[in-house]
Short mmCIF file of C-alpha atoms in Angstrom, two decimals:
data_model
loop_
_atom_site.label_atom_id
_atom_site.label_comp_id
_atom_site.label_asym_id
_atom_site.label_seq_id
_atom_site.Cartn_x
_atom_site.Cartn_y
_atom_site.Cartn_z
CA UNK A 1 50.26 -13.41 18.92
CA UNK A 2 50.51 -10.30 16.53
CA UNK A 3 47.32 -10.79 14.06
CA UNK A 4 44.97 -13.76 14.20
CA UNK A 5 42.55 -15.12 11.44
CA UNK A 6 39.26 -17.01 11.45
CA UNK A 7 37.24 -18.87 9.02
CA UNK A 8 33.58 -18.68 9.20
CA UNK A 9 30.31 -18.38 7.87
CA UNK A 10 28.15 -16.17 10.74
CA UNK A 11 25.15 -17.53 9.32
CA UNK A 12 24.07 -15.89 11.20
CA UNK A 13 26.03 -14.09 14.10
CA UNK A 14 25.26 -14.76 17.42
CA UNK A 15 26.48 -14.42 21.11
CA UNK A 16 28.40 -17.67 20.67
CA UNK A 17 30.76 -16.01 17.74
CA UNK A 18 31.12 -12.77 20.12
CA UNK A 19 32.19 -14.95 22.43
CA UNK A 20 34.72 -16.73 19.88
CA UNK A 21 36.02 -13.07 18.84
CA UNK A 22 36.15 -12.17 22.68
CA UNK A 23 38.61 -14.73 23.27
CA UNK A 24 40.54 -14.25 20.52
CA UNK A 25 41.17 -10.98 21.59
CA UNK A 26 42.01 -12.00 24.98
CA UNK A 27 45.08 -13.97 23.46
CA UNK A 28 46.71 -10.77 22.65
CA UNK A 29 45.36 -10.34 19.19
CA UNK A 30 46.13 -6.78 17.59
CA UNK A 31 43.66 -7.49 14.70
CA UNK A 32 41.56 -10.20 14.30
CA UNK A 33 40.77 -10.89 10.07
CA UNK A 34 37.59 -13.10 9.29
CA UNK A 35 37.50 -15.16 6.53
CA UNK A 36 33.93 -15.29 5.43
CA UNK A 37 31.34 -17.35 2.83
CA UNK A 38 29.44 -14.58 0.69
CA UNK A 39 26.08 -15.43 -0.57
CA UNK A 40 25.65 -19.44 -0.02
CA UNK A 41 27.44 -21.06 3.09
CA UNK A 42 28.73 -24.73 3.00
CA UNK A 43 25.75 -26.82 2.70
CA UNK A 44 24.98 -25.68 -0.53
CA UNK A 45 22.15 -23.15 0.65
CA UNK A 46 21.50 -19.29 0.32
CA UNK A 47 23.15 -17.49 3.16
CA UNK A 48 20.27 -16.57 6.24
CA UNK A 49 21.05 -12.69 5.33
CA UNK A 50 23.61 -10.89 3.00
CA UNK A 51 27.00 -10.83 3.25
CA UNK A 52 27.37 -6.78 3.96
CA UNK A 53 24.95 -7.20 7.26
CA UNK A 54 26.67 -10.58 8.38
CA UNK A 55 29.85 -8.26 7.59
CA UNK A 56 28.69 -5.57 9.72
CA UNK A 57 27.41 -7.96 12.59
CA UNK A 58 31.32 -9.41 12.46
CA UNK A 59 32.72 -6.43 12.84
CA UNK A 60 30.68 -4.77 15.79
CA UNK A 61 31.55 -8.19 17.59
CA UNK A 62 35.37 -7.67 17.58
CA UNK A 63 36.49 -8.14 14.46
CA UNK A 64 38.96 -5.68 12.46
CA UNK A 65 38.28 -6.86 8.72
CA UNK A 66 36.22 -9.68 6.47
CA UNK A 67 37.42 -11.00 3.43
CA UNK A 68 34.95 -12.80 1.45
CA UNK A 69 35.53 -16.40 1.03
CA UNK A 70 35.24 -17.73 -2.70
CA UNK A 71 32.44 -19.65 -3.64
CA UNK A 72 34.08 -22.38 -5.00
CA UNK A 73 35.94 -22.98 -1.46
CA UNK A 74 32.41 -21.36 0.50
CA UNK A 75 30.00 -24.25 -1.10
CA UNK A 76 32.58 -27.05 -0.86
CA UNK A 77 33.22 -29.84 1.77
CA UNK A 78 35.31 -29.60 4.97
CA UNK A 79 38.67 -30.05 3.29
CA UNK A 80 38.35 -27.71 0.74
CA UNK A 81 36.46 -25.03 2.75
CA UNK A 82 39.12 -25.37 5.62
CA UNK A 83 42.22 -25.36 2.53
CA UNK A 84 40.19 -22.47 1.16
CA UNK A 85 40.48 -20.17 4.27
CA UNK A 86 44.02 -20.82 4.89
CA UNK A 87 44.64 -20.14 1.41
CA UNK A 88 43.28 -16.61 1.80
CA UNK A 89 44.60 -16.00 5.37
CA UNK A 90 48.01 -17.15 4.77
CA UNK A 91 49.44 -14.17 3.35
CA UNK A 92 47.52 -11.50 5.25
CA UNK A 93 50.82 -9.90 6.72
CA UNK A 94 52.01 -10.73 10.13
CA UNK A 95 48.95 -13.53 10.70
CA UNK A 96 50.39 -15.58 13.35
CA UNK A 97 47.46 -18.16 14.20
CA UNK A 98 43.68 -18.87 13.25
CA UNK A 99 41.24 -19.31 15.79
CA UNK A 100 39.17 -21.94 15.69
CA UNK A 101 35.98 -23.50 17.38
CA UNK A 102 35.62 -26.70 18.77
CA UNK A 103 33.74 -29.06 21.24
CA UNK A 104 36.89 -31.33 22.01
CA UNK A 105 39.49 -31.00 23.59
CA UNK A 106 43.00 -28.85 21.46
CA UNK A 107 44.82 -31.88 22.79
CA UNK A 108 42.44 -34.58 21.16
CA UNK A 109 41.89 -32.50 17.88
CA UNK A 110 45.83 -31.82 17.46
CA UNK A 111 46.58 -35.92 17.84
CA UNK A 112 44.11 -36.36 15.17
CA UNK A 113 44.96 -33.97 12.52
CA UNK A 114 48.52 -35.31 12.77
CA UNK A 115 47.40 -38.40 11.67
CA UNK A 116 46.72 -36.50 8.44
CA UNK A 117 50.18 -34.91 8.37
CA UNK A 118 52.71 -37.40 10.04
CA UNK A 119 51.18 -40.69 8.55
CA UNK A 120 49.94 -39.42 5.47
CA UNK A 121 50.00 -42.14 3.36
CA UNK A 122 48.41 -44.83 5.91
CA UNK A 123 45.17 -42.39 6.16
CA UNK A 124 44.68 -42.27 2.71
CA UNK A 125 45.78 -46.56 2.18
CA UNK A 126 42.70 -46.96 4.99
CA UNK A 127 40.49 -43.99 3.89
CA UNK A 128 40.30 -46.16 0.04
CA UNK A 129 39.69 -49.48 1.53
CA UNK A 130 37.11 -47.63 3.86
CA UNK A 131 35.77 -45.53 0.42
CA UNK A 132 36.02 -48.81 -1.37
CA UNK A 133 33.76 -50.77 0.87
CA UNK A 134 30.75 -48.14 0.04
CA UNK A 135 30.95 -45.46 3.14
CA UNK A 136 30.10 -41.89 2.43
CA UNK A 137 33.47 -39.83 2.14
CA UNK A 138 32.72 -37.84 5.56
CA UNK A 139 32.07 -41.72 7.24
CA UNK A 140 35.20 -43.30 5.36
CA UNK A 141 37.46 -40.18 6.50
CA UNK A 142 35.98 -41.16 10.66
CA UNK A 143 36.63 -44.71 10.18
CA UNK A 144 40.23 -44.24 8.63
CA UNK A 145 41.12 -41.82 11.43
CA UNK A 146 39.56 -43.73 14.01
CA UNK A 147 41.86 -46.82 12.99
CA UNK A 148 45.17 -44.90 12.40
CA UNK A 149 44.54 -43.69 15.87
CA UNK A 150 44.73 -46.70 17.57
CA UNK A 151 47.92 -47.62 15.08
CA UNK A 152 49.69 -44.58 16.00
CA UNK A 153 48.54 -42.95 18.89
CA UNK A 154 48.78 -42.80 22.39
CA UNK A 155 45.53 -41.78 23.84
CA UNK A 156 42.19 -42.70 24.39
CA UNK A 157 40.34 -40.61 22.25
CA UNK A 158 36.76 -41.18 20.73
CA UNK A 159 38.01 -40.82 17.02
CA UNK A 160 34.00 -41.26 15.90
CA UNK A 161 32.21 -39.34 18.37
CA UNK A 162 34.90 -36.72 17.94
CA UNK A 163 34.62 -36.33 14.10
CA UNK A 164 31.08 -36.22 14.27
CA UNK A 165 30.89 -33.17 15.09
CA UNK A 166 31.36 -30.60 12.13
CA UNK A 167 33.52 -28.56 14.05
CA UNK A 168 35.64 -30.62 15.21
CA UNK A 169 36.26 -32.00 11.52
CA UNK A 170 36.63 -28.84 10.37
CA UNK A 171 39.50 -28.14 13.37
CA UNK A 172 41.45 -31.10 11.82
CA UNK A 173 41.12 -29.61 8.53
CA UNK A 174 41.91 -26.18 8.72
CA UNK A 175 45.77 -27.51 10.93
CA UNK A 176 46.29 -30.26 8.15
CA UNK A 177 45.72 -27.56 5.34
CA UNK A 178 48.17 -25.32 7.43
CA UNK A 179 50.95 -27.76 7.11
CA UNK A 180 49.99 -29.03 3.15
CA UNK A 181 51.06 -24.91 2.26
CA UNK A 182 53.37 -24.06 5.01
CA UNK A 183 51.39 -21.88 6.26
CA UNK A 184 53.56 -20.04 9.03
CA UNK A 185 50.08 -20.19 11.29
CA UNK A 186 49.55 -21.43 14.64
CA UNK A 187 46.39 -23.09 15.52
CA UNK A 188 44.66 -21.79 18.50
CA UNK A 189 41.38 -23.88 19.63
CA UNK A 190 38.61 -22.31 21.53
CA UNK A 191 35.95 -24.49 23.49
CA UNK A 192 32.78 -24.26 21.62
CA UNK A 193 30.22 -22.94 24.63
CA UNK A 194 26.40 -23.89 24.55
CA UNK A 195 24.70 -25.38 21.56
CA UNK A 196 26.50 -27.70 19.77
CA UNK A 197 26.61 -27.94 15.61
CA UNK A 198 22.71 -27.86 14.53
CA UNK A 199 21.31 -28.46 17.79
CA UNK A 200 17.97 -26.85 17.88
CA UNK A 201 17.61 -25.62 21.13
CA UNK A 202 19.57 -22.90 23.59
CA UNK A 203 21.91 -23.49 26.27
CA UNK A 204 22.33 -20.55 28.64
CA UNK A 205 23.42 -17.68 26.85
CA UNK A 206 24.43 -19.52 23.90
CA UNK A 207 22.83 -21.10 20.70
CA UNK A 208 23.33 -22.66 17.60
CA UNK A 209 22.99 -21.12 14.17
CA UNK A 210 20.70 -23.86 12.92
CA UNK A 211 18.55 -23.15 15.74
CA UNK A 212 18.13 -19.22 14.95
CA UNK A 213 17.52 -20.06 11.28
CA UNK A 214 14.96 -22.50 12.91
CA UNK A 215 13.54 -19.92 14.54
CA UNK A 216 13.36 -17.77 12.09
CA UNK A 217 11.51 -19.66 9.27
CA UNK A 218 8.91 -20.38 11.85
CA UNK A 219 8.11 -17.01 12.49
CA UNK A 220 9.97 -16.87 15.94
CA UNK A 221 12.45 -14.86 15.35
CA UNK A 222 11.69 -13.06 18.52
CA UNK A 223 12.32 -15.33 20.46
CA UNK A 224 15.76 -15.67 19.79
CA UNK A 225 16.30 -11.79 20.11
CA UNK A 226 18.53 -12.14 22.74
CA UNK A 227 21.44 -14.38 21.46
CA UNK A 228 21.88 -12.00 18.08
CA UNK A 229 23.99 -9.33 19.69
CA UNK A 230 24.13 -6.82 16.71
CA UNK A 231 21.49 -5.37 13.66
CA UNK A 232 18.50 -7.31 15.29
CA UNK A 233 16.55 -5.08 13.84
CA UNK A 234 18.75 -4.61 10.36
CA UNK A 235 18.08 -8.62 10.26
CA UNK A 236 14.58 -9.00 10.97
CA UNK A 237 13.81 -6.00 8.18
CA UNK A 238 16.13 -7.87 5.69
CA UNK A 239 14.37 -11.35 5.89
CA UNK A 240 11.12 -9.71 5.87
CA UNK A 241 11.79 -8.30 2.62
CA UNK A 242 14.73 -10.46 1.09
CA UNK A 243 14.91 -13.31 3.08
CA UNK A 244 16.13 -16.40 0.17
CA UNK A 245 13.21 -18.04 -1.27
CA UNK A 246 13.74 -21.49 -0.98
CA UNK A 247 11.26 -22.99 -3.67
CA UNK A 248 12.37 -20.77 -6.10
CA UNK A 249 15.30 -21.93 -5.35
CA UNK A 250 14.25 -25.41 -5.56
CA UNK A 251 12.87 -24.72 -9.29
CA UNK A 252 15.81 -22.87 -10.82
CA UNK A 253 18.12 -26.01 -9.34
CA UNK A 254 15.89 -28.32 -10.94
CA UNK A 255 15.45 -26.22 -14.23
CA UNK A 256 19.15 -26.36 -14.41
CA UNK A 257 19.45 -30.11 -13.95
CA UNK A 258 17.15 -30.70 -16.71
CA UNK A 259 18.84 -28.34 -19.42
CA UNK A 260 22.37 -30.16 -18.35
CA UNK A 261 23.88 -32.82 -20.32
CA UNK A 262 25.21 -35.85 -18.98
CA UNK A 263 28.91 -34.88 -19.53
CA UNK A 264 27.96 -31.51 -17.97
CA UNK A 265 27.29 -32.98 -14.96
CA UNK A 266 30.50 -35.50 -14.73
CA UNK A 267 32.64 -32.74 -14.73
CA UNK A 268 30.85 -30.98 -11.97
CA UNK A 269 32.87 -30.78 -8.33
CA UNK A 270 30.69 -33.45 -6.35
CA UNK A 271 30.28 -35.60 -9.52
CA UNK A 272 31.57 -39.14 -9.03
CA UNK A 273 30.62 -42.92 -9.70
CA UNK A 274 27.36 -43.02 -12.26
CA UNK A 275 25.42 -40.08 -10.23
CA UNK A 276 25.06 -37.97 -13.40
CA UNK A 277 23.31 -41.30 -14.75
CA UNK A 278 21.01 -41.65 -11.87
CA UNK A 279 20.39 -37.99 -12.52
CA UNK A 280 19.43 -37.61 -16.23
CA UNK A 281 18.11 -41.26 -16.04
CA UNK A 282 15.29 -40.04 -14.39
CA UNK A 283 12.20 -38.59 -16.07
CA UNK A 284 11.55 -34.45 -15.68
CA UNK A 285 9.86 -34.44 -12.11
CA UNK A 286 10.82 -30.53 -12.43
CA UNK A 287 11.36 -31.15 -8.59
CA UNK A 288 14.54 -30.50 -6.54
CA UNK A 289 13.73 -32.74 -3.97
CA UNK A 290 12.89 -35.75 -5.63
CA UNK A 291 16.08 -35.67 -7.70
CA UNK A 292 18.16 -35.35 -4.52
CA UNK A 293 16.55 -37.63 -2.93
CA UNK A 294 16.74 -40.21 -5.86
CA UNK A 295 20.67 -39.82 -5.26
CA UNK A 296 20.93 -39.36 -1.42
CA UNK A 297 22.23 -42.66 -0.20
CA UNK A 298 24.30 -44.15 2.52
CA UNK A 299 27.19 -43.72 0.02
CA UNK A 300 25.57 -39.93 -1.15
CA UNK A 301 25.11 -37.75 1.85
CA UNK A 302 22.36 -35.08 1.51
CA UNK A 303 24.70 -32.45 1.57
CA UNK A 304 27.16 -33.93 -1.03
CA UNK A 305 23.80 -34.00 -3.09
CA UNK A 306 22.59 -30.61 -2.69
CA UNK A 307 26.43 -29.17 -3.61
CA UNK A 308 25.85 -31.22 -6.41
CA UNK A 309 22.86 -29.43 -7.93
CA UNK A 310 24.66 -25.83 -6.89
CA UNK A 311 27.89 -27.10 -9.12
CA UNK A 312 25.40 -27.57 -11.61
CA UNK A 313 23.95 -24.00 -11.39
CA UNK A 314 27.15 -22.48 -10.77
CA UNK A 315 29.59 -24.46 -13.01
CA UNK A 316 31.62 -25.28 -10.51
CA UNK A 317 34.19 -27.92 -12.16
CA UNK A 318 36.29 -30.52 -10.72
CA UNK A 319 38.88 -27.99 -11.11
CA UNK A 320 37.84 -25.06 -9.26
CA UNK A 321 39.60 -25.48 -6.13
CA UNK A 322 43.31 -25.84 -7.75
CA UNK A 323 42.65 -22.36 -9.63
CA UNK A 324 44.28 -19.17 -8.78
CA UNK A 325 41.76 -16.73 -7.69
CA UNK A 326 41.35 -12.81 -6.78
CA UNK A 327 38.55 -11.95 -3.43
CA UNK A 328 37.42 -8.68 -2.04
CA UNK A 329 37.52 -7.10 0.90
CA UNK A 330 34.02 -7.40 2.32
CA UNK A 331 34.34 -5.02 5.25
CA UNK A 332 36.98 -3.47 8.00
CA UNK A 333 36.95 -1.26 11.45
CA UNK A 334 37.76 2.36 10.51
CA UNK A 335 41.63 2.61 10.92
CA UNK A 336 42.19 -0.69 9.99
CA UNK A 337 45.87 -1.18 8.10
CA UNK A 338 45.12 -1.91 4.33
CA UNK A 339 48.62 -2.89 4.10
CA UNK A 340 48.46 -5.69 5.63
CA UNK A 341 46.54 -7.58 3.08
CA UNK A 342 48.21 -9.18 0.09
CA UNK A 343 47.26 -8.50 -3.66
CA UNK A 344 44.73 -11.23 -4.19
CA UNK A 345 42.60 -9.73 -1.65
CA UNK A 346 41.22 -6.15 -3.45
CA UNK A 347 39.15 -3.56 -2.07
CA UNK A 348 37.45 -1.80 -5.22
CA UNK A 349 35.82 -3.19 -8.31
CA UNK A 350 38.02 -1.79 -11.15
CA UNK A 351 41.08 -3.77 -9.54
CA UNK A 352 38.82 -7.02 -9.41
CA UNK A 353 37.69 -6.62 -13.43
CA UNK A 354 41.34 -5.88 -14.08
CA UNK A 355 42.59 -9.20 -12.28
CA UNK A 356 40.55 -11.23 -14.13
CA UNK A 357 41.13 -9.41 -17.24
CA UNK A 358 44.80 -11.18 -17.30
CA UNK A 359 44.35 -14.40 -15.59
CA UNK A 360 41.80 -16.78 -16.51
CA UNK A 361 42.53 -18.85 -13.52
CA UNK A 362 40.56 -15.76 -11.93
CA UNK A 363 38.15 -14.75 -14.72
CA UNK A 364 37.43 -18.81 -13.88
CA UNK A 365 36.89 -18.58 -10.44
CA UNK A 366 35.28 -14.96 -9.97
CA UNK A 367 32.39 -16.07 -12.45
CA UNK A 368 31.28 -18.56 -9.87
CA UNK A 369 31.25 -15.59 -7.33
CA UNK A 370 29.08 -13.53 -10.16
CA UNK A 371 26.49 -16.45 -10.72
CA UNK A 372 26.49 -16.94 -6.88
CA UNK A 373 25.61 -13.35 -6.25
CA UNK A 374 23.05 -13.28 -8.98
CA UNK A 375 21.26 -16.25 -8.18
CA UNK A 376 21.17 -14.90 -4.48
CA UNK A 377 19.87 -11.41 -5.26
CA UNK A 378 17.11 -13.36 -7.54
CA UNK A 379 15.90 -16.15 -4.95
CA UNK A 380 15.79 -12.88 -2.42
CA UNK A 381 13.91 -10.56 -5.02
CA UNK A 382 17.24 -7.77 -4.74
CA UNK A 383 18.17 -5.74 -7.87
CA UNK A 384 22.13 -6.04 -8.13
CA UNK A 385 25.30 -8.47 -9.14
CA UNK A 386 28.49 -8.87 -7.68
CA UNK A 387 29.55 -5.44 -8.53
CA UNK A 388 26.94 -3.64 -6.64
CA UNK A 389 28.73 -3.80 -3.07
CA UNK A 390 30.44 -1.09 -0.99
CA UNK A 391 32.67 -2.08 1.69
CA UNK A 392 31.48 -2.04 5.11
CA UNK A 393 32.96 0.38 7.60
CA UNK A 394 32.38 0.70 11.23
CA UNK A 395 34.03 2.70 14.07
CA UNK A 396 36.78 1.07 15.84
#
């Protein structure tokens, strides 16, 4: 192993990521690059604190440099977020494999995502009829795997108890995006210890993110002290003062909604089958919860909802993932080798205005990173746009 990548959110960073990074660095890794979201994570929420102390928290845990993730990849579903980090990763010079975190077995995750690769075109033949018959996507994608498994593979794996976990879907992701852009990149799985994906509650020395946040918007914060290993303090003064407000959140989504035309919204990302009708058919409830809920469904899962309404707010097209795009450097140990990031990953702000000056593939894609900033540093009452970040540095 020379240099190893990772894909993550660190929403926010606790013992069970330093463990993660620990391990990583075990396996010989000289530097260990983090592919991060920026200001909203994948369920189409505001990040739990900003991206520069989530940076900072990364890199006093092991890591040598973050990149920020795009928002258009950040906010999306497994299969784009994982194609979105190997995208970014996959010319970072001399990456040989990307870590990632799971609660099955490498064996039982690398059978499955070669389903996706080696019998392509079955997965997708069963993933329509199982789309077709009215499943969610994330439900269809299970039930398709889980029946090319017993077709083609020799094991007894639990496909559906497997790919219920988020991680583990998100494991078969990231090595089936490897192989759609030849990435050179070797997966390397790490056992997932303690909590698993949104379990509220602790296990040893470990815990889940969902439970921290938990934690923290009941004003326990303290007692979770002990599993965030870095800027405790840096945290708890941030979400005092800037923690994302969540109904204004609520309103500005809904605000949004209502100024949007019907067409608007069918060209949005998670736009498909009549929801923009079931949207605008309502009347103005100026409420963000009863529209989602009016469209959450057994085919509609809440999350594919709530990216919905950020598309909406962020103009995030169908489009958006297939579009060149430029990212900054969000953060990196003193010492670390700038050299061994490619051009589309740019450490100061005239080189990111220039970039999209002359592509608009870029321009396209960056203005969802400006909105997504903005909106952030307004639901968290923070003066500042994209433009007003300085690169985090911290002794190696």
């Amino acid at each position: 192993m020379k240099n190893c990548g990772i894909v993550c959110e660190y929403n926010p960073f606790h013992t069970g990521h330093a463990y993660q990074l620990g391990r990583v660095r075990d396996c010989g890794a000289d530097n260990i690059v983090c592919v991060m979201s920026g200001s909203f994570v994948q369920s189409a929420m505001p990040a739990f604190c900003d991206k520069a102390i989530r940076t900072e928290c990364a890199l006093m845990g092991g890591a040598d440099a973050v990149v920020e993730l795009p928002a258009v990849y950040s906010t999306a579903s497994a299969q784009y977020f994982a194609e979105g980090g190997i995208k970014v990763m996959r010319n970072i010079r001399d990456i040989t494999h990307i870590a990632m975190g799971a609660r099955a077995s490498a064996s039982d995750i690398l059978s499955i995502a070669d389903i996706k690769i080696k019998h392509s075109d079955a997965f997708r033949a069963e993933l329509k009829r199982e789309l077709d018959s009215g499943k969610s996507y994330n439900a269809a994608c299970t039930a398709a795997l889980a029946v090319c498994y017993d077709k083609y593979v020799t094991g007894t794996a639990n496909v559906a108890d497997i790919m219920s976990d988020p991680n583990n879907m998100l494991c078969v992701e990231y090595i089936a995006a490897i192989d759609k852009f030849s990435a050179n990149i070797q997966p390397l799985v790490i056992e997932r210890k303690g909590a698993a994906h949104g379990e509220i509650c602790s296990h040893g020395e470990y815990i889940s993110a969902t439970a921290v946040r938990a934690a923290a918007n009941e004003g326990r914060f303290g007692e979770v002290k002990r599993f965030i290993p870095h800027s405790y303090e840096k945290i708890l003064r941030a979400r005092a003062e800037h923690s994302p407000d969540m109904s204004a959140y609520k309103q500005i989504a809904a605000f949004a909604l209502e100024c949007a035309t019907v067409e608007y919204i069918r060209d949005r990302r998670n736009c498909s089958e009549g929801m923009e009708y079931i949207l605008k058919n309502m009347p103005a409830t100026h409420d963000f919860d009863r529209y989602a809920d009016a469209v959450i469904s057994k085919r509609y899962g809440k999350k594919r909802v709530y990216r919905l309404m950020l598309d909406i707010l962020l103009d995030i097209d169908k489009f958006a993932t297939d579009k060149r795009f430029i990212t900054r450097l969000l953060g990196c140990r003193n010492g670390f080798d700038f050299g061994l990031l490619p051009n589309y990953i740019i450490t100061n702000n005239a080189a990111i205005k220039s970039a999209a000056a002359h592509d608009e593939d870029v321009a396209s894609v960056l203005s969802v990173d400006e909105k997504a900033t903005l909106l952030y540093n307004t639901i968290c009452r923070r003066d500042g746009d994209y433009y007003n970040y300085s690169i985090v540095k911290v002794n190696a």
